[in-house]
């Protein structure tokens, strides 16, 4: 069974640009969550999608958005990038939205210059 | 806002030593999970504890959930270099209406 796949693995952008990150969950998993990980703040919850609907949202500005497709694949978008957006962005999938076992991808390392 | 404090933040020990890392909160959680994250990878779930006072063992790792379900500890016996990584605890709220709250982690280095 393939794990959670995130693309791209690395990304370098400049301030003001936008970026789209992709996440393919484990087959059969319908819930996808996104987290931002930085050395100073640790893992912070961005949002969660289930059946193409955003179910929960963390405390991030509106520049951070996401969506989920009918095949459960998810994308997150960050517009007007800021230096502080440099982080590892992790996607996690689970069978359902309940707080059960999360399977994380390897993440996308975003650097904003 | 629920917060999880992990200590110590960094730990460097020699192979064969024992260690304990802690995860504390002023909030009650319905469940507590422990993850290990290696450089360049995402966190991998090690264990979930759900009952106050619960103790779970995974080979050389022993996990305990506090009686009041506000804290947890992870004890590693005879640490090995392969145990090196970032250990994260995450608290879950009842009903799954809120996502997991993660601590900032304990970065463990086991030197051969």
mmCIF file of C-alpha atoms in Angstrom:
data_model
loop_
_atom_site.group_PDB
_atom_site.id
_atom_site.type_symbol
_atom_site.label_atom_id
_atom_site.label_comp_id
_atom_site.label_asym_id
_atom_site.label_seq_id
_atom_site.Cartn_x
_atom_site.Cartn_y
_atom_site.Cartn_z
ATOM 1 C CA UNK A 1 0.000 0.000 0.000
ATOM 2 C CA UNK A 2 1.521 3.298 -1.089
ATOM 3 C CA UNK A 3 1.984 5.904 1.623
ATOM 4 C CA UNK A 4 1.066 9.561 1.600
ATOM 5 C CA UNK A 5 2.732 11.303 -1.322
ATOM 6 C CA UNK A 6 3.580 14.975 -1.258
ATOM 7 C CA UNK A 7 4.932 16.952 -4.170
ATOM 8 C CA UNK A 8 7.188 18.696 -4.661
ATOM 9 C CA UNK A 9 9.706 17.763 -1.937
ATOM 10 C CA UNK A 10 11.525 21.067 -2.137
ATOM 11 C CA UNK A 11 10.481 24.470 -3.344
ATOM 12 C CA UNK A 12 12.220 27.839 -3.460
ATOM 13 C CA UNK A 13 10.138 30.946 -3.999
ATOM 14 C CA UNK A 14 10.538 34.671 -3.550
ATOM 15 C CA UNK A 15 8.424 37.022 -1.495
ATOM 16 C CA UNK A 16 5.137 37.923 -3.092
ATOM 17 C CA UNK A 17 4.872 34.788 -5.196
ATOM 18 C CA UNK A 18 2.286 32.097 -4.665
ATOM 19 C CA UNK A 19 2.750 28.365 -4.312
ATOM 20 C CA UNK A 20 0.620 25.236 -4.618
ATOM 21 C CA UNK A 21 1.482 22.037 -2.787
ATOM 22 C CA UNK A 22 -0.044 18.663 -3.523
ATOM 23 C CA UNK A 23 -0.907 15.680 -1.345
ATOM 24 C CA UNK A 24 -2.136 12.239 -2.371
ATOM 25 C CA UNK A 25 -3.479 10.304 0.624
ATOM 26 C CA UNK A 26 -3.286 6.597 1.223
ATOM 27 C CA UNK A 27 -5.788 4.739 -0.919
ATOM 28 C CA UNK A 28 -9.111 4.572 0.906
ATOM 29 C CA UNK A 29 -8.342 7.466 3.228
ATOM 30 C CA UNK A 30 -10.791 10.311 2.844
ATOM 31 C CA UNK A 31 -9.510 12.759 5.444
ATOM 32 C CA UNK A 32 -6.512 14.979 4.715
ATOM 33 C CA UNK A 33 -4.944 17.408 7.178
ATOM 34 C CA UNK A 34 -2.228 19.943 6.574
ATOM 35 C CA UNK A 35 0.361 21.105 9.108
ATOM 36 C CA UNK A 36 3.113 23.687 9.060
ATOM 37 C CA UNK A 37 6.296 22.735 10.906
ATOM 38 C CA UNK A 38 8.965 25.235 11.920
ATOM 39 C CA UNK A 39 11.758 24.885 14.484
ATOM 40 C CA UNK A 40 10.305 27.642 16.628
ATOM 41 C CA UNK A 41 6.609 26.791 16.567
ATOM 42 C CA UNK A 42 6.597 23.047 15.985
ATOM 43 C CA UNK A 43 3.669 21.509 14.118
ATOM 44 C CA UNK A 44 0.762 23.846 13.681
ATOM 45 C CA UNK A 45 -2.554 22.748 12.227
ATOM 46 C CA UNK A 46 -3.567 24.490 9.021
ATOM 47 C CA UNK A 47 -6.791 22.790 7.911
ATOM 48 C CA UNK A 48 -8.532 19.491 7.414
ATOM 49 C CA UNK A 49 -10.628 18.245 4.532
ATOM 50 C CA UNK A 50 -13.066 15.367 4.403
ATOM 51 C CA UNK A 51 -15.232 14.490 1.432
ATOM 52 C CA UNK A 52 -14.178 17.660 -0.379
ATOM 53 C CA UNK A 53 -15.306 19.872 2.520
ATOM 54 C CA UNK A 54 -13.118 21.876 4.845
ATOM 55 C CA UNK A 55 -13.940 20.545 8.268
ATOM 56 C CA UNK A 56 -11.553 22.450 10.499
ATOM 57 C CA UNK A 57 -9.258 25.399 10.076
ATOM 58 C CA UNK A 58 -6.317 26.516 12.163
ATOM 59 C CA UNK A 59 -5.303 30.018 13.075
ATOM 60 C CA UNK A 60 -3.606 31.054 9.839
ATOM 61 C CA UNK A 61 -4.278 34.080 7.605
ATOM 62 C CA UNK A 62 -6.495 33.873 4.573
ATOM 63 C CA UNK A 63 -3.402 33.662 2.339
ATOM 64 C CA UNK A 64 -3.408 29.981 3.226
ATOM 65 C CA UNK A 65 -6.105 28.001 1.485
ATOM 66 C CA UNK A 66 -6.764 24.490 0.412
ATOM 67 C CA UNK A 67 -9.107 22.172 -1.336
ATOM 68 C CA UNK A 68 -9.834 18.505 -1.750
ATOM 69 C CA UNK A 69 -10.854 16.709 -4.891
ATOM 70 C CA UNK A 70 -13.323 13.874 -5.365
ATOM 71 C CA UNK A 71 -10.468 11.342 -5.374
ATOM 72 C CA UNK A 72 -9.408 12.675 -1.907
ATOM 73 C CA UNK A 73 -6.251 14.264 -3.252
ATOM 74 C CA UNK A 74 -5.663 17.658 -1.699
ATOM 75 C CA UNK A 75 -3.848 20.843 -2.537
ATOM 76 C CA UNK A 76 -2.916 23.788 -0.428
ATOM 77 C CA UNK A 77 -2.115 27.210 -1.757
ATOM 78 C CA UNK A 78 -0.211 30.061 -0.188
ATOM 79 C CA UNK A 79 -0.507 33.440 -1.877
ATOM 80 C CA UNK A 80 1.661 36.525 -1.457
ATOM 81 C CA UNK A 81 4.448 34.579 0.182
ATOM 82 C CA UNK A 82 6.287 36.054 3.149
ATOM 83 C CA UNK A 83 9.695 35.136 4.541
ATOM 84 C CA UNK A 84 7.975 33.680 7.591
ATOM 85 C CA UNK A 85 6.168 31.135 5.446
ATOM 86 C CA UNK A 86 9.414 29.200 5.067
ATOM 87 C CA UNK A 87 8.655 25.858 6.678
ATOM 88 C CA UNK A 88 8.096 22.168 6.190
ATOM 89 C CA UNK A 89 4.510 21.606 5.112
ATOM 90 C CA UNK A 90 3.199 18.215 6.095
ATOM 91 C CA UNK A 91 0.130 16.444 4.879
ATOM 92 C CA UNK A 92 -1.472 13.649 6.873
ATOM 93 C CA UNK A 93 -4.217 11.272 5.857
ATOM 94 C CA UNK A 94 -6.589 9.166 7.882
ATOM 95 C CA UNK A 95 -9.601 7.032 7.135
ATOM 96 C CA UNK A 96 -11.963 9.415 8.895
ATOM 97 C CA UNK A 97 -11.845 12.855 10.548
ATOM 98 C CA UNK A 98 -11.767 11.406 14.056
ATOM 99 C CA UNK A 99 -8.562 11.791 16.056
ATOM 100 C CA UNK A 100 -7.175 8.453 15.084
ATOM 101 C CA UNK A 101 -3.972 7.317 13.490
ATOM 102 C CA UNK A 102 -2.497 9.878 11.131
ATOM 103 C CA UNK A 103 -0.193 8.873 8.328
ATOM 104 C CA UNK A 104 2.142 11.676 7.359
ATOM 105 C CA UNK A 105 3.856 12.327 4.081
ATOM 106 C CA UNK A 106 7.505 13.344 3.906
ATOM 107 C CA UNK A 107 6.530 16.970 3.494
ATOM 108 C CA UNK A 108 7.344 19.837 1.185
ATOM 109 C CA UNK A 109 10.215 22.030 2.337
ATOM 110 C CA UNK A 110 9.368 25.573 1.262
ATOM 111 C CA UNK A 111 11.996 28.286 1.324
ATOM 112 C CA UNK A 112 10.937 31.877 0.713
ATOM 113 C CA UNK A 113 13.763 34.224 -0.234
ATOM 114 C CA UNK B 1 -6.058 27.113 23.701
ATOM 115 C CA UNK B 2 -4.720 23.721 24.551
ATOM 116 C CA UNK B 3 -0.929 23.570 24.797
ATOM 117 C CA UNK B 4 1.450 20.670 25.197
ATOM 118 C CA UNK B 5 4.871 21.328 26.714
ATOM 119 C CA UNK B 6 7.583 18.806 26.006
ATOM 120 C CA UNK B 7 10.795 18.463 27.985
ATOM 121 C CA UNK B 8 13.633 18.371 27.597
ATOM 122 C CA UNK B 9 13.827 20.182 24.288
ATOM 123 C CA UNK B 10 17.143 18.508 23.419
ATOM 124 C CA UNK B 11 18.727 15.332 24.761
ATOM 125 C CA UNK B 12 22.053 13.808 23.789
ATOM 126 C CA UNK B 13 23.042 10.497 25.358
ATOM 127 C CA UNK B 14 25.323 7.534 24.803
ATOM 128 C CA UNK B 15 24.186 4.216 23.428
ATOM 129 C CA UNK B 16 22.926 1.948 26.197
ATOM 130 C CA UNK B 17 21.666 4.697 28.488
ATOM 131 C CA UNK B 18 18.068 5.044 29.621
ATOM 132 C CA UNK B 19 16.031 8.198 29.189
ATOM 133 C CA UNK B 20 12.615 9.686 29.839
ATOM 134 C CA UNK B 21 10.930 12.523 27.991
ATOM 135 C CA UNK B 22 7.850 14.315 29.181
ATOM 136 C CA UNK B 23 4.727 15.845 27.727
ATOM 137 C CA UNK B 24 2.673 18.102 30.000
ATOM 138 C CA UNK B 25 -0.445 20.210 29.729
ATOM 139 C CA UNK B 26 -2.917 22.033 31.921
ATOM 140 C CA UNK B 27 -5.692 20.653 29.700
ATOM 141 C CA UNK B 28 -7.331 17.261 29.724
ATOM 142 C CA UNK B 29 -7.035 15.216 26.566
ATOM 143 C CA UNK B 30 -9.144 12.286 25.478
ATOM 144 C CA UNK B 31 -6.102 10.641 23.957
ATOM 145 C CA UNK B 32 -2.388 11.148 23.696
ATOM 146 C CA UNK B 33 -0.251 10.062 20.803
ATOM 147 C CA UNK B 34 3.524 9.812 20.458
ATOM 148 C CA UNK B 35 5.288 10.180 17.127
ATOM 149 C CA UNK B 36 8.897 9.906 16.028
ATOM 150 C CA UNK B 37 10.170 12.021 13.177
ATOM 151 C CA UNK B 38 13.481 11.440 11.430
ATOM 152 C CA UNK B 39 15.239 14.169 9.442
ATOM 153 C CA UNK B 40 13.659 14.737 6.062
ATOM 154 C CA UNK B 41 10.616 12.621 6.865
ATOM 155 C CA UNK B 42 7.163 13.062 8.316
ATOM 156 C CA UNK B 43 6.228 11.926 11.833
ATOM 157 C CA UNK B 44 5.423 8.253 12.330
ATOM 158 C CA UNK B 45 2.923 7.230 14.982
ATOM 159 C CA UNK B 46 4.412 5.073 17.755
ATOM 160 C CA UNK B 47 1.492 4.665 20.154
ATOM 161 C CA UNK B 48 -1.871 6.034 21.258
ATOM 162 C CA UNK B 49 -2.947 6.022 24.909
ATOM 163 C CA UNK B 50 -6.525 6.779 25.850
ATOM 164 C CA UNK B 51 -7.078 5.750 29.488
ATOM 165 C CA UNK B 52 -5.774 7.658 32.501
ATOM 166 C CA UNK B 53 -2.933 5.686 34.074
ATOM 167 C CA UNK B 54 -2.496 3.540 30.978
ATOM 168 C CA UNK B 55 0.940 2.082 30.304
ATOM 169 C CA UNK B 56 1.922 0.686 26.922
ATOM 170 C CA UNK B 57 5.163 -0.992 25.983
ATOM 171 C CA UNK B 58 6.678 -1.177 22.526
ATOM 172 C CA UNK B 59 9.896 -3.205 22.760
ATOM 173 C CA UNK B 60 12.306 -0.880 24.629
ATOM 174 C CA UNK B 61 9.828 2.023 24.714
ATOM 175 C CA UNK B 62 7.360 2.498 27.572
ATOM 176 C CA UNK B 63 4.591 5.051 27.313
ATOM 177 C CA UNK B 64 2.467 6.253 30.206
ATOM 178 C CA UNK B 65 -0.636 8.433 30.284
ATOM 179 C CA UNK B 66 -1.150 10.396 33.473
ATOM 180 C CA UNK B 67 -4.061 9.558 35.756
ATOM 181 C CA UNK B 68 -5.666 12.932 35.049
ATOM 182 C CA UNK B 69 -5.000 12.622 31.301
ATOM 183 C CA UNK B 70 -3.030 15.851 31.280
ATOM 184 C CA UNK B 71 0.459 14.473 30.895
ATOM 185 C CA UNK B 72 2.423 11.607 29.440
ATOM 186 C CA UNK B 73 5.917 10.223 29.466
ATOM 187 C CA UNK B 74 8.048 8.142 27.148
ATOM 188 C CA UNK B 75 10.822 6.023 28.637
ATOM 189 C CA UNK B 76 13.459 4.374 26.450
ATOM 190 C CA UNK B 77 15.587 1.603 27.874
ATOM 191 C CA UNK B 78 19.089 0.924 26.550
ATOM 192 C CA UNK B 79 18.877 3.563 23.832
ATOM 193 C CA UNK B 80 20.321 2.781 20.420
ATOM 194 C CA UNK B 81 21.508 5.106 17.629
ATOM 195 C CA UNK B 82 18.417 4.093 15.673
ATOM 196 C CA UNK B 83 16.299 5.801 18.342
ATOM 197 C CA UNK B 84 17.663 9.166 17.236
ATOM 198 C CA UNK B 85 14.941 11.531 16.106
ATOM 199 C CA UNK B 86 12.381 14.113 17.114
ATOM 200 C CA UNK B 87 9.786 12.745 19.520
ATOM 201 C CA UNK B 88 6.450 14.507 19.358
ATOM 202 C CA UNK B 89 3.439 14.140 21.587
ATOM 203 C CA UNK B 90 -0.009 15.074 20.348
ATOM 204 C CA UNK B 91 -3.212 15.478 22.318
ATOM 205 C CA UNK B 92 -6.625 14.639 20.985
ATOM 206 C CA UNK B 93 -9.967 16.146 21.971
ATOM 207 C CA UNK B 94 -13.042 14.074 22.571
ATOM 208 C CA UNK B 95 -15.315 13.567 19.606
ATOM 209 C CA UNK B 96 -12.722 14.491 17.055
ATOM 210 C CA UNK B 97 -14.165 17.936 16.588
ATOM 211 C CA UNK B 98 -10.738 19.506 16.871
ATOM 212 C CA UNK B 99 -7.535 18.319 15.377
ATOM 213 C CA UNK B 100 -4.558 17.050 17.294
ATOM 214 C CA UNK B 101 -2.501 19.559 19.258
ATOM 215 C CA UNK B 102 1.205 18.864 18.953
ATOM 216 C CA UNK B 103 4.018 19.645 21.339
ATOM 217 C CA UNK B 104 7.214 21.116 19.907
ATOM 218 C CA UNK B 105 9.077 17.888 20.467
ATOM 219 C CA UNK B 106 12.184 16.493 22.106
ATOM 220 C CA UNK B 107 15.160 16.107 19.801
ATOM 221 C CA UNK B 108 16.998 12.952 20.873
ATOM 222 C CA UNK B 109 20.503 12.057 19.740
ATOM 223 C CA UNK B 110 21.929 8.693 20.707
ATOM 224 C CA UNK B 111 25.670 8.549 20.150
ATOM 225 C CA UNK B 112 27.345 5.212 19.383
#
